GROMACS .gro file of C-alpha atoms in nm:
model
  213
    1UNK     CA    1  -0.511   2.033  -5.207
    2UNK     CA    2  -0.153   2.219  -5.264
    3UNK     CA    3   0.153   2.125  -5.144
    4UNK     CA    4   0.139   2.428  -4.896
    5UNK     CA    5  -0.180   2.270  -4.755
    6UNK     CA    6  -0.087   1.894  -4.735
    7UNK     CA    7   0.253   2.003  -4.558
    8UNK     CA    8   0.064   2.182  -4.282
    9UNK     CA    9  -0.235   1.940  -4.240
   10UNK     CA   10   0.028   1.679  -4.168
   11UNK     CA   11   0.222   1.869  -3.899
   12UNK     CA   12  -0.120   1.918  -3.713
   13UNK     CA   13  -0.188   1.555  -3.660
   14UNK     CA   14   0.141   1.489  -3.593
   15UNK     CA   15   0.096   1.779  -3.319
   16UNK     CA   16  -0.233   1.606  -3.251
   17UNK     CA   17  -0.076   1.264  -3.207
   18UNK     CA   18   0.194   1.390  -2.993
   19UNK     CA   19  -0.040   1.558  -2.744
   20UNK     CA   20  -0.249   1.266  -2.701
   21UNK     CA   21   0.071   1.047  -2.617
   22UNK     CA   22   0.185   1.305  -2.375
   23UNK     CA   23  -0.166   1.303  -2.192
   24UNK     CA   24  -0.142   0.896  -2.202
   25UNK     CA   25   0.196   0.890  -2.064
   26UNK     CA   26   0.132   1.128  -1.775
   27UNK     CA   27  -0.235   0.941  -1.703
   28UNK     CA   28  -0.004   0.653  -1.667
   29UNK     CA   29   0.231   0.748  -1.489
   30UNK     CA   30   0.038   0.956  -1.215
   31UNK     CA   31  -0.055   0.645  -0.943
   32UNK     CA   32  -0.115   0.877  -0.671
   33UNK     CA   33  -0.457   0.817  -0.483
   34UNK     CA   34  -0.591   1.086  -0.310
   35UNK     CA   35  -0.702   1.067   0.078
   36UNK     CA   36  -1.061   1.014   0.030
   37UNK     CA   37  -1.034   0.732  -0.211
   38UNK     CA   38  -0.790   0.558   0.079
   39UNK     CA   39  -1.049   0.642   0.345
   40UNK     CA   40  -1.358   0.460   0.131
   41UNK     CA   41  -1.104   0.170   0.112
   42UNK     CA   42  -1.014   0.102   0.460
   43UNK     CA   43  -1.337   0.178   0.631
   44UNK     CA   44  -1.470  -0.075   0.818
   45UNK     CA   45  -1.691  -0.358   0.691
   46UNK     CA   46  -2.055  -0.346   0.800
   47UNK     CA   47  -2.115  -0.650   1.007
   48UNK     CA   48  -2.297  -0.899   0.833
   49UNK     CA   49  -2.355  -1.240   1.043
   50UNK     CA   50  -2.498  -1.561   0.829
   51UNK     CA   51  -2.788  -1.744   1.014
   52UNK     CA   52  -2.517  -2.002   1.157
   53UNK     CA   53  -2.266  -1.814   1.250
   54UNK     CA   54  -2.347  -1.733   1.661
   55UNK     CA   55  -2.226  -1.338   1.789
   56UNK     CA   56  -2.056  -1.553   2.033
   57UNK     CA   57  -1.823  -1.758   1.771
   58UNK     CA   58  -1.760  -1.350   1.611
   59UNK     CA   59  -1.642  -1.238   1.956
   60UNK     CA   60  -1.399  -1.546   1.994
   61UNK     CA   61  -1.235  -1.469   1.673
   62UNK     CA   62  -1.205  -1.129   1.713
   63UNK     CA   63  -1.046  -1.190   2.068
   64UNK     CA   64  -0.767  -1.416   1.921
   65UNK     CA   65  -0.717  -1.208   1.619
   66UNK     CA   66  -0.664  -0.902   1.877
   67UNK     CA   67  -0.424  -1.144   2.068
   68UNK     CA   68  -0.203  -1.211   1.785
   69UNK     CA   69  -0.192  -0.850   1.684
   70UNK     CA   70  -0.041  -0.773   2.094
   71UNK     CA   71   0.205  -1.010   2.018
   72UNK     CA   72   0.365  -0.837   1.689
   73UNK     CA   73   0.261  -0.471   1.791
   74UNK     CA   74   0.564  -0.269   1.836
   75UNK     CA   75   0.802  -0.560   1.752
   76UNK     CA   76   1.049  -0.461   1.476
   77UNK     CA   77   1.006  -0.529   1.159
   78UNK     CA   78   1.299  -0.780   1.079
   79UNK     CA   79   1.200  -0.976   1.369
   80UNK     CA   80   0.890  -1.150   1.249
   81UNK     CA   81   0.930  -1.478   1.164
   82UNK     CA   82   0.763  -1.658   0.838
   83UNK     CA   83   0.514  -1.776   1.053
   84UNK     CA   84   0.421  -1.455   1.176
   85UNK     CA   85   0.431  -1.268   0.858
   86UNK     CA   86   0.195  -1.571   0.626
   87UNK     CA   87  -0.051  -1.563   0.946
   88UNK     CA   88  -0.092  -1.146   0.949
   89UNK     CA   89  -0.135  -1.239   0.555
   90UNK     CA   90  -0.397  -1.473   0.646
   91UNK     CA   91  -0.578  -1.294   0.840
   92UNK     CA   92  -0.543  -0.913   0.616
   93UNK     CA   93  -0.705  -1.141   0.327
   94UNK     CA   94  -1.065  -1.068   0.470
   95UNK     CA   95  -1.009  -0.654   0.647
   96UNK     CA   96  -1.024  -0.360   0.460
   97UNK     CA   97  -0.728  -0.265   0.190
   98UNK     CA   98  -0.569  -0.079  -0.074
   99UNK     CA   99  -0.254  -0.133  -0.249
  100UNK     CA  100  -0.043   0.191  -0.322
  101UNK     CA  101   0.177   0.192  -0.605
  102UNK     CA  102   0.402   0.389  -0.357
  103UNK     CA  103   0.770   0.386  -0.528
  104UNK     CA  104   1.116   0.425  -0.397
  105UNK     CA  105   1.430   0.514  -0.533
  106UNK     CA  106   1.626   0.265  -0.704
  107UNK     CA  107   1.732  -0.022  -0.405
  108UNK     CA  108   1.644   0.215  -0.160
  109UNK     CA  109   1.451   0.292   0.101
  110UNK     CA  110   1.387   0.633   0.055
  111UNK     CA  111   1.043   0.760  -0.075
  112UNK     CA  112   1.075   0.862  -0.417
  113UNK     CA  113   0.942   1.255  -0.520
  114UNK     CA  114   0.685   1.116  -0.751
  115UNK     CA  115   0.490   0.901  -0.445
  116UNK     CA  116   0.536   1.207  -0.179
  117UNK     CA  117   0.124   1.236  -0.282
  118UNK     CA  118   0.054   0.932  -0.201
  119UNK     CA  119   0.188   0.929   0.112
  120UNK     CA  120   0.099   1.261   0.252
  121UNK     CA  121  -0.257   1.121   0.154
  122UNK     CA  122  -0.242   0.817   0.293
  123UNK     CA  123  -0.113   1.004   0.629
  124UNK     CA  124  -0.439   1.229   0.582
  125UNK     CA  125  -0.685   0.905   0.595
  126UNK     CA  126  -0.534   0.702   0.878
  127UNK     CA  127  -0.560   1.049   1.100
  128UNK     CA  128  -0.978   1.075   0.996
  129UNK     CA  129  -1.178   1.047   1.303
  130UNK     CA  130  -1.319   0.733   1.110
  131UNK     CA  131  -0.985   0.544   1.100
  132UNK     CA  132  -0.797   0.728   1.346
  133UNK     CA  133  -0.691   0.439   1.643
  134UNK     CA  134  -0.733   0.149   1.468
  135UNK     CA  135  -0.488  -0.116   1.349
  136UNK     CA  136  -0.300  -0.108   1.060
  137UNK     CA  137  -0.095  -0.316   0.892
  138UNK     CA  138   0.157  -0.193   0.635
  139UNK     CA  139   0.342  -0.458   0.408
  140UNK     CA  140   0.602  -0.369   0.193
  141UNK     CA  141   0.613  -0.556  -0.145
  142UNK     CA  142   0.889  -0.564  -0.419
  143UNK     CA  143   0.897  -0.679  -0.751
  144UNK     CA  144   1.053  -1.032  -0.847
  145UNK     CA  145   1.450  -0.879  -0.949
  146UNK     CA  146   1.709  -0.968  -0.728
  147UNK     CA  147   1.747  -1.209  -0.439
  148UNK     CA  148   1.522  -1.318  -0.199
  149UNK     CA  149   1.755  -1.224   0.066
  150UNK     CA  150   1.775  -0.888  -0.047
  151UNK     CA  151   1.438  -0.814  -0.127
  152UNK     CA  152   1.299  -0.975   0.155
  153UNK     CA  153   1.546  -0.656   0.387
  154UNK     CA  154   1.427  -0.405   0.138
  155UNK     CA  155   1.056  -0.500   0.178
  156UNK     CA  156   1.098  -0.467   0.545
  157UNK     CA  157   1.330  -0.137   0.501
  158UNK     CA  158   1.023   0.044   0.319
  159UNK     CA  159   0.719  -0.046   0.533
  160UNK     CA  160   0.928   0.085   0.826
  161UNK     CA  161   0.975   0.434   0.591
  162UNK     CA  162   0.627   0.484   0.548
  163UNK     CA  163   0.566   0.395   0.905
  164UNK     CA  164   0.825   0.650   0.997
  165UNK     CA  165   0.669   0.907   0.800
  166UNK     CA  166   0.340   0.895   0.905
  167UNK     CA  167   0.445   0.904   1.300
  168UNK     CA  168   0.670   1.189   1.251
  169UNK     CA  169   0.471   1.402   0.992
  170UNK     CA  170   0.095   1.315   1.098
  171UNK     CA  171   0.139   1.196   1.447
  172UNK     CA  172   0.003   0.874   1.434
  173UNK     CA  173   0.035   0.632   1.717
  174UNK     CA  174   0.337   0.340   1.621
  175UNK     CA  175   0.169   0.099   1.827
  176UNK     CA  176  -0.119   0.110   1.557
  177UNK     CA  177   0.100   0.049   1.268
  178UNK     CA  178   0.226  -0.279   1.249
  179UNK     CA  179   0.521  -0.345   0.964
  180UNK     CA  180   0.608  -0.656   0.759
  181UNK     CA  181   0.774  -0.713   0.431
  182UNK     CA  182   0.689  -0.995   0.175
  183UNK     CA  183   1.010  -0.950  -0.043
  184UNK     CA  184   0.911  -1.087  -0.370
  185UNK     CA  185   0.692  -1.365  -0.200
  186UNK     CA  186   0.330  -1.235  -0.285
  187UNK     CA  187   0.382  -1.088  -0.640
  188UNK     CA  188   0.039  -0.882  -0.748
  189UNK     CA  189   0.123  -0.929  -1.133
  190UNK     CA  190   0.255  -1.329  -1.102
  191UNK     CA  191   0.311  -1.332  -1.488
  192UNK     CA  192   0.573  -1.047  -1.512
  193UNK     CA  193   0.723  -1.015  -1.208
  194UNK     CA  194   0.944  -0.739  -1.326
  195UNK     CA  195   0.607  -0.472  -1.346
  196UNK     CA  196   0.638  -0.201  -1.157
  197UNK     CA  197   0.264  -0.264  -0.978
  198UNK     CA  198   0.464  -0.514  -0.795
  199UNK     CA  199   0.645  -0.296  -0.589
  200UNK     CA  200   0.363  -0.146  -0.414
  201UNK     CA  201   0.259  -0.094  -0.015
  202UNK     CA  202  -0.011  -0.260   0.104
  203UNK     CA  203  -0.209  -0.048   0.409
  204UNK     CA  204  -0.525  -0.296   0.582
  205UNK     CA  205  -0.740  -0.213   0.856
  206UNK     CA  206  -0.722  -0.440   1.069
  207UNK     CA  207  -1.050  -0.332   1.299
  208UNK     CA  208  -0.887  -0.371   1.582
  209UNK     CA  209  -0.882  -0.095   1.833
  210UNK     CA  210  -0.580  -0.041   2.048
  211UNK     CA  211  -0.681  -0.057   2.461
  212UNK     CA  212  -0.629   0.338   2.500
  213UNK     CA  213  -0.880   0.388   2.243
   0.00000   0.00000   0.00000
C-alpha cells in the first residue's frame, strides 16, 4: 500500500468515526416522545379483581381516592402541603405514567426549544377521546443541585408551565390537571443526582373522571 493510499484510507475512518459519533450524540440527545407512545402509557388499566378483593371494597377506594383529588383540584400549586403532595405520590405509584425528560432553560421556568416536541405531543394525547376528561396529575421534578428551598419553587414553577400550555394551546380543562412539585425529593437516578433524567415531568392518569364528564 503507498503512502497516497494509507493517507486516504485513514481520513475515511476517521470520516467514518466521526459520523457515527454525530448519529450517537443526536440519538442521545433527542428525548422527545411522540403522542402515541404517551397515549399507550397513560391508558387506563384493564380491571383485574383477585378472588378476595369484593367490587364493593374497589368502589370504596375509588370513592375516597376521587375525594382527595376534589380537595386539591384547582388549588394552586404552592399551596399543597407535604402531606398532600407524598399522599398524591402514594396514590400515582399504582395509575398509569410516563416520565418526560421535558427540559427548561437554565433556573427557569420557561420550556426550553429542544422539549417544544414533547410537549405539543403530550398536549396531543391528553386531548384523545381515550384520555380526554380524565385526571391528571403533573409533577415537576428537578435534579439534586441547589437548595431544597429553591428547587422545591422551581418544581412547582414548571408543572404549572406545562399546565399552562396545554390549557391555552390544546384547550384542556384545568380542573383535570392537577400540579405538584417534588423539588429534588424523589430523584429518578438516586446515585447521580446531578443527571439530567432527573429533571423530568411526570404526567399520571389518575382514572378519575371529573363530574361534567
Amino acid at each position: 500500500m503507498t503512502r497516497f493510499d494509507r493517507f486516504f484510507g485513514l481520513k475515511a475512518m476517521a470520516l467514518v468515526a466521526a459520523l457515527s459519533m454525530t448519529a450517537g450524540l443526536a440519538l442521545a440527545g433527542d428525548n422527545n416522545v411522540s403522542a402515541n407512545q404517551i397515549l399507550d402509557a397513560l391508558k387506563p388499566k384493564p380491571v383485574t379483581r383477585g378472588l378476595s378483593v369484593a367490587p364493593q371494597a374497589d368502589t370504596a377506594q375509588q370513592a375516597k381516592e376521587s375525594t382527595f383529588l376534589n380537595t386539591v383540584r384547582n388549588r394552586a400549586t404552592r399551596s399543597l402541603s407535604m402531606g398532600e403532595r407524598e399522599q398524591i405520590a402514594e396514590l400515582a405509584a399504582t395509575k398509569p405514567k410516563i416520565d418526560l425528560e421535558i427540559q427548561f432553560d437554565y433556573n427557569s421556568a420557561d420550556i426550553a426549544k429542544t422539549s417544544m416536541a414533547s410537549v405539543q405531543a403530550l398536549g396531543k394525547a391528553l386531548s384523545d377521546p381515550v384520555l380526554k376528561g380524565s385526571t391528571f396529575v403533573v409533577a415537576g421534578h428537578t435534579d439534586a443541585i441547589g437548595g431544597e428551598e429553591f428547587n422545591q419553587g422551581l418544581s412547582e414553577r414548571r408543572a404549572d408551565t406545562i399546565k399552562k400550555y396545554l390549557v391555552q394551546n390544546y384547550g384542556l380543562n384545568g380542573s383535570d390537571l392537577v400540579t405538584v412539585g417534588y423539588g429534588k425529593s424523589k430523584l429518578k437516578d438516586t446515585a447521580n443526582g446531578a443527571n439530567p433524567i432527573n429533571r423530568r415531568v411526570q404526567v399520571v392518569n389518575m382514572e378519575t373522571k371529573t363530574a361534567s364528564k
